[in-house]
mmCIF file of C-alpha atoms in Angstrom:
data_model
loop_
_atom_site.group_PDB
_atom_site.id
_atom_site.type_symbol
_atom_site.label_atom_id
_atom_site.label_comp_id
_atom_site.label_asym_id
_atom_site.label_seq_id
_atom_site.Cartn_x
_atom_site.Cartn_y
_atom_site.Cartn_z
ATOM 1 C CA MET A 989 116.776 88.150 121.148
ATOM 2 C CA PRO A 990 114.920 87.204 117.924
ATOM 3 C CA SER A 991 111.171 87.761 117.738
ATOM 4 C CA VAL A 992 110.606 84.084 116.873
ATOM 5 C CA THR A 993 111.924 81.014 118.610
ATOM 6 C CA VAL A 994 114.880 79.423 116.830
ATOM 7 C CA ASN A 995 116.870 76.293 117.548
ATOM 8 C CA ALA A 996 120.352 77.301 118.637
ATOM 9 C CA THR A 997 122.128 74.571 116.674
ATOM 10 C CA ARG A 998 124.877 74.631 114.093
ATOM 11 C CA MET A 999 122.540 73.096 111.508
ATOM 12 C CA GLU A 1000 120.031 75.894 112.051
ATOM 13 C CA LEU A 1001 122.867 78.436 111.833
ATOM 14 C CA THR A 1002 123.978 77.032 108.469
ATOM 15 C CA ARG A 1003 120.414 77.040 107.179
ATOM 16 C CA LEU A 1004 119.864 80.666 108.227
ATOM 17 C CA LYS A 1005 123.162 81.724 106.647
ATOM 18 C CA ASN A 1006 122.079 80.183 103.336
ATOM 19 C CA ARG A 1007 118.668 81.844 103.581
ATOM 20 C CA LEU A 1008 120.290 85.183 104.375
ATOM 21 C CA LYS A 1009 122.591 84.878 101.371
ATOM 22 C CA THR A 1010 119.615 84.114 99.123
ATOM 23 C CA ALA A 1011 117.588 86.976 100.625
ATOM 24 C CA VAL A 1012 120.410 89.485 100.094
ATOM 25 C CA ARG A 1013 120.804 88.416 96.468
ATOM 26 C CA GLY A 1014 117.032 88.547 95.935
ATOM 27 C CA HIS A 1015 116.941 92.005 97.504
ATOM 28 C CA LYS A 1016 119.565 93.261 95.041
ATOM 29 C CA LEU A 1017 117.755 91.738 92.059
ATOM 30 C CA LEU A 1018 114.439 93.246 93.155
ATOM 31 C CA LYS A 1019 116.041 96.662 93.607
ATOM 32 C CA ASP A 1020 117.502 96.442 90.101
ATOM 33 C CA LYS A 1021 114.087 95.418 88.764
ATOM 34 C CA ARG A 1022 112.412 98.309 90.606
ATOM 35 C CA ASP A 1023 114.915 100.809 89.200
ATOM 36 C CA GLU A 1024 114.447 99.527 85.650
ATOM 37 C CA LEU A 1025 110.658 99.579 86.048
ATOM 38 C CA MET A 1026 110.871 103.178 87.257
ATOM 39 C CA LYS A 1027 112.911 104.084 84.177
ATOM 40 C CA GLN A 1028 110.364 102.448 81.867
ATOM 41 C CA PHE A 1029 107.499 104.048 83.806
ATOM 42 C CA LEU A 1030 108.947 107.559 83.511
ATOM 43 C CA GLU A 1031 109.481 107.101 79.767
ATOM 44 C CA SER A 1032 105.885 105.915 79.467
ATOM 45 C CA VAL A 1033 104.612 108.911 81.461
ATOM 46 C CA ARG A 1034 106.518 111.368 79.232
ATOM 47 C CA GLU A 1035 105.143 109.693 76.120
ATOM 48 C CA ASN A 1036 101.664 109.719 77.639
ATOM 49 C CA ARG A 1037 101.884 113.459 78.317
ATOM 50 C CA THR A 1038 102.936 114.216 74.732
ATOM 51 C CA LEU A 1039 100.251 111.990 73.214
ATOM 52 C CA ARG A 1040 97.513 113.342 75.469
ATOM 53 C CA ARG A 1041 98.351 116.924 74.544
ATOM 54 C CA ARG A 1042 98.298 116.089 70.827
ATOM 55 C CA VAL A 1043 95.060 114.082 71.075
ATOM 56 C CA GLU A 1044 93.313 116.826 73.051
ATOM 57 C CA GLU A 1045 94.369 119.460 70.525
ATOM 58 C CA ARG A 1046 93.078 117.405 67.586
ATOM 59 C CA LEU A 1047 89.851 116.536 69.377
ATOM 60 C CA MET A 1048 89.280 120.198 70.151
ATOM 61 C CA ARG A 1049 89.840 120.994 66.479
ATOM 62 C CA ALA A 1050 87.387 118.265 65.441
ATOM 63 C CA HIS A 1051 84.868 119.443 68.032
ATOM 64 C CA GLY A 1052 85.134 122.974 66.722
ATOM 65 C CA SER A 1053 84.500 121.782 63.166
ATOM 66 C CA PHE A 1054 81.475 119.750 64.294
ATOM 67 C CA THR A 1055 80.152 122.779 66.188
ATOM 68 C CA VAL A 1056 80.374 124.939 63.067
ATOM 69 C CA ALA A 1057 78.844 122.165 60.936
ATOM 70 C CA SER A 1058 75.951 121.743 63.372
ATOM 71 C CA ALA A 1059 75.326 125.482 63.163
ATOM 72 C CA LEU A 1060 75.227 125.395 59.343
ATOM 73 C CA MET A 1061 73.235 122.158 59.015
ATOM 74 C CA SER A 1062 70.070 120.915 60.636
ATOM 75 C CA PRO A 1063 70.408 118.232 63.341
ATOM 76 C CA GLU A 1064 68.504 115.791 61.122
ATOM 77 C CA GLY A 1065 70.776 116.465 58.169
ATOM 78 C CA LEU A 1066 73.925 116.081 60.284
ATOM 79 C CA GLU A 1067 72.678 112.822 61.752
ATOM 80 C CA GLN A 1068 71.662 111.494 58.326
ATOM 81 C CA ALA A 1069 75.094 112.363 56.880
ATOM 82 C CA LEU A 1070 76.942 110.404 59.553
ATOM 83 C CA LEU A 1071 74.464 107.568 59.978
ATOM 84 C CA TYR A 1072 76.129 104.986 57.733
ATOM 85 C CA PRO A 1073 79.949 105.048 57.854
ATOM 86 C CA LYS A 1074 81.927 103.729 54.875
ATOM 87 C CA GLN A 1075 84.779 102.313 56.900
ATOM 88 C CA ARG A 1076 84.924 99.498 59.422
ATOM 89 C CA VAL A 1077 87.701 99.365 62.024
ATOM 90 C CA GLU A 1078 89.237 96.108 63.224
ATOM 91 C CA LEU A 1079 91.420 95.995 66.312
ATOM 92 C CA ASP A 1080 94.026 93.419 67.236
ATOM 93 C CA MET A 1081 95.784 93.213 70.617
ATOM 94 C CA THR A 1082 99.048 91.495 71.424
ATOM 95 C CA THR A 1083 101.331 91.800 74.444
ATOM 96 C CA ARG A 1084 105.005 92.507 75.003
ATOM 97 C CA ASN A 1085 107.070 91.849 78.092
ATOM 98 C CA ILE A 1086 108.645 94.648 80.150
ATOM 99 C CA MET A 1087 110.549 93.242 83.133
ATOM 100 C CA SER A 1088 108.079 90.335 83.477
ATOM 101 C CA VAL A 1089 105.098 92.689 83.065
ATOM 102 C CA PRO A 1090 102.878 91.865 80.044
ATOM 103 C CA VAL A 1091 101.704 95.152 78.528
ATOM 104 C CA PRO A 1092 99.240 95.524 75.621
ATOM 105 C CA MET A 1093 100.094 96.346 72.009
ATOM 106 C CA TYR A 1094 97.163 97.604 69.917
ATOM 107 C CA THR A 1095 97.019 97.432 66.128
ATOM 108 C CA PHE A 1096 94.091 98.548 64.005
ATOM 109 C CA TRP A 1097 93.213 98.745 60.337
ATOM 110 C CA THR A 1098 90.209 99.985 58.401
ATOM 111 C CA LYS A 1099 88.134 98.276 55.745
ATOM 112 C CA GLU A 1100 85.836 99.887 53.250
ATOM 113 C CA CYS A 1101 82.212 98.931 53.769
ATOM 114 C CA LYS A 1102 80.729 100.363 50.573
ATOM 115 C CA GLY A 1103 82.536 102.147 47.835
ATOM 116 C CA LYS A 1104 85.707 104.165 48.312
ATOM 117 C CA GLY A 1105 86.716 107.121 50.375
ATOM 118 C CA LEU A 1106 86.492 108.348 53.918
ATOM 119 C CA TYR A 1107 83.298 110.431 53.842
ATOM 120 C CA PRO A 1108 79.997 108.522 54.223
ATOM 121 C CA TYR A 1109 77.889 111.253 52.563
ATOM 122 C CA GLY A 1110 77.576 113.294 49.436
ATOM 123 C CA PHE A 1111 79.060 116.766 49.223
ATOM 124 C CA ALA A 1112 76.031 118.499 47.755
ATOM 125 C CA MET A 1113 73.915 118.738 50.915
ATOM 126 C CA THR A 1114 76.656 118.983 53.571
ATOM 127 C CA SER A 1115 78.954 121.691 54.865
ATOM 128 C CA CYS A 1116 82.695 121.663 54.236
ATOM 129 C CA GLU A 1117 83.208 121.962 57.989
ATOM 130 C CA ILE A 1118 81.934 118.444 58.517
ATOM 131 C CA ASP A 1119 84.602 117.232 56.077
ATOM 132 C CA GLY A 1120 87.280 118.742 58.281
ATOM 133 C CA ALA A 1121 85.725 117.224 61.419
ATOM 134 C CA VAL A 1122 85.586 113.719 59.908
ATOM 135 C CA GLU A 1123 89.138 114.020 58.620
ATOM 136 C CA ALA A 1124 90.370 115.285 62.014
ATOM 137 C CA LEU A 1125 88.723 112.373 63.846
ATOM 138 C CA SER A 1126 90.148 109.912 61.337
ATOM 139 C CA SER A 1127 93.683 111.277 61.786
ATOM 140 C CA VAL A 1128 93.482 111.343 65.591
ATOM 141 C CA PHE A 1129 92.287 107.751 65.906
ATOM 142 C CA GLN A 1130 95.789 106.265 65.683
ATOM 143 C CA ASP A 1131 97.033 108.600 68.414
ATOM 144 C CA MET A 1132 94.014 107.796 70.595
ATOM 145 C CA LEU A 1133 94.786 104.093 70.288
ATOM 146 C CA LYS A 1134 98.436 104.716 71.083
ATOM 147 C CA LEU A 1135 97.396 106.839 74.065
ATOM 148 C CA ALA A 1136 95.198 104.016 75.393
ATOM 149 C CA GLN A 1137 98.118 101.603 75.015
ATOM 150 C CA VAL A 1138 100.569 103.914 76.788
ATOM 151 C CA GLU A 1139 98.140 104.702 79.630
ATOM 152 C CA LYS A 1140 97.465 100.990 80.221
ATOM 153 C CA THR A 1141 101.206 100.322 80.148
ATOM 154 C CA SER A 1142 101.793 103.083 82.704
ATOM 155 C CA GLN A 1143 99.061 101.668 84.945
ATOM 156 C CA LEU A 1144 100.475 98.119 84.822
ATOM 157 C CA LEU A 1145 104.025 99.352 85.422
ATOM 158 C CA ALA A 1146 102.878 101.455 88.393
ATOM 159 C CA GLN A 1147 101.172 98.412 89.932
ATOM 160 C CA GLU A 1148 104.286 96.268 89.439
ATOM 161 C CA ILE A 1149 106.514 99.019 90.867
ATOM 162 C CA GLU A 1150 104.365 99.195 94.006
ATOM 163 C CA LYS A 1151 104.396 95.406 94.363
ATOM 164 C CA THR A 1152 108.177 95.268 93.885
ATOM 165 C CA ARG A 1153 108.684 98.158 96.310
ATOM 166 C CA ARG A 1154 106.736 96.307 99.023
ATOM 167 C CA ARG A 1155 108.849 93.189 98.473
ATOM 168 C CA VAL A 1156 112.084 95.196 98.628
ATOM 169 C CA ASN A 1157 110.988 96.885 101.847
ATOM 170 C CA ALA A 1158 109.883 93.570 103.367
ATOM 171 C CA LEU A 1159 113.285 92.065 102.652
ATOM 172 C CA GLU A 1160 115.265 95.135 103.660
ATOM 173 C CA TYR A 1161 113.438 96.069 106.853
ATOM 174 C CA VAL A 1162 111.873 92.809 108.074
ATOM 175 C CA MET A 1163 113.228 89.529 106.743
ATOM 176 C CA ILE A 1164 116.953 90.307 106.435
ATOM 177 C CA PRO A 1165 117.216 92.045 109.868
ATOM 178 C CA ARG A 1166 115.227 89.210 111.443
ATOM 179 C CA MET A 1167 117.542 86.572 109.982
ATOM 180 C CA GLN A 1168 120.614 88.577 110.984
ATOM 181 C CA GLU A 1169 119.235 88.850 114.499
ATOM 182 C CA SER A 1170 118.559 85.100 114.623
ATOM 183 C CA ILE A 1171 122.066 84.323 113.360
ATOM 184 C CA LYS A 1172 123.568 86.623 115.984
ATOM 185 C CA TYR A 1173 121.447 84.990 118.690
ATOM 186 C CA ILE A 1174 122.458 81.459 117.640
ATOM 187 C CA ARG A 1175 126.130 82.431 117.548
ATOM 188 C CA MET A 1176 125.865 83.909 121.030
ATOM 189 C CA LYS A 1177 124.137 80.773 122.314
ATOM 190 C CA LEU A 1178 126.715 78.501 120.690
ATOM 191 C CA GLU A 1179 129.564 80.573 122.134
ATOM 192 C CA GLU A 1180 127.872 80.473 125.535
ATOM 193 C CA ASN A 1181 127.491 76.705 125.281
ATOM 194 C CA GLU A 1182 131.149 76.382 124.330
ATOM 195 C CA ARG A 1183 132.193 78.475 127.336
ATOM 196 C CA ASN A 1184 129.978 76.362 129.592
ATOM 197 C CA ASN A 1185 131.520 73.207 128.152
ATOM 198 C CA ILE A 1186 135.004 74.571 128.776
ATOM 199 C CA VAL A 1187 134.076 75.452 132.358
ATOM 200 C CA ARG A 1188 132.604 71.973 132.900
ATOM 201 C CA LEU A 1189 135.693 70.335 131.417
ATOM 202 C CA MET A 1190 137.928 72.436 133.663
ATOM 203 C CA LYS A 1191 135.837 71.464 136.691
ATOM 204 C CA VAL A 1192 135.992 67.795 135.705
ATOM 205 C CA LYS A 1193 139.748 68.104 135.240
ATOM 206 C CA ASP A 1194 140.112 69.721 138.671
ATOM 207 C CA MET A 1195 137.963 67.000 140.222
ATOM 208 C CA LEU A 1196 139.996 64.248 138.568
ATOM 209 C CA LEU A 1197 143.228 65.948 139.621
ATOM 210 C CA ALA A 1198 141.956 66.285 143.207
ATOM 211 C CA GLU A 1199 140.920 62.625 143.250
ATOM 212 C CA ALA A 1200 144.330 61.624 141.903
ATOM 213 C CA LEU A 1201 146.067 63.675 144.561
ATOM 214 C CA GLU A 1202 143.832 62.242 147.253
ATOM 215 C CA GLU A 1203 144.519 58.729 146.012
ATOM 216 C CA LYS A 1204 148.261 59.374 146.000
ATOM 217 C CA ARG A 1205 148.123 60.814 149.534
ATOM 218 C CA ARG A 1206 146.182 57.769 150.737
ATOM 219 C CA GLN A 1207 148.666 55.427 149.135
ATOM 220 C CA ASP A 1208 151.551 57.353 150.742
ATOM 221 C CA GLN A 1209 149.884 57.028 154.149
ATOM 222 C CA GLU A 1210 149.451 53.287 153.665
ATOM 223 C CA ILE A 1211 153.114 52.949 152.759
ATOM 224 C CA VAL A 1212 154.150 54.907 155.842
ATOM 225 C CA GLN A 1213 151.947 52.734 158.047
ATOM 226 C CA HIS A 1214 153.474 49.553 156.667
ATOM 227 C CA LEU A 1215 156.957 50.870 157.431
#
């Protein structure tokens, strides 16, 4: 018996059949969406792993250069050399759609603040190690931005996968079985009602036949009496 009360009528049976058909189709579409999201998520995770390894290696190289530079220069001199950068970074964000999931797309470009070049200091009073550190940080910035984009994409895809998985499970294990159970119950009730109607019709037929026989017997008796 279904867990909720349903009207055992043919109209309700037709309505549940239509709902079941829609639910089965929706279940298939959601499963296809989940599978495609998983594919995109795994590609994003692989790209994230490669980018993270490359970014960490370059940051370690830049950190090593800064460590050497800080050993060769005074803290005040190092701070003064990096105090006024010559480049300004502008960031623009757009979105693209992956299976109805808007994910970010980052684009950046640099503008010269004063003069030309990457280094915001003169070369006379600074160590060559700081040049390598600044250059390493400048080269890793694009990968860091790409890494942030890929990590955010992975996070959004993981959230959508979990949401889609819950919907698939709700349809597969709750809604569809419940509707199938209700349809089975209504069919059983309709068949039971039909059997009861047949039994009632047979009883009515027997009663009418018995009355007809009784009427014929009575008429025969009357005829015999008149003779």
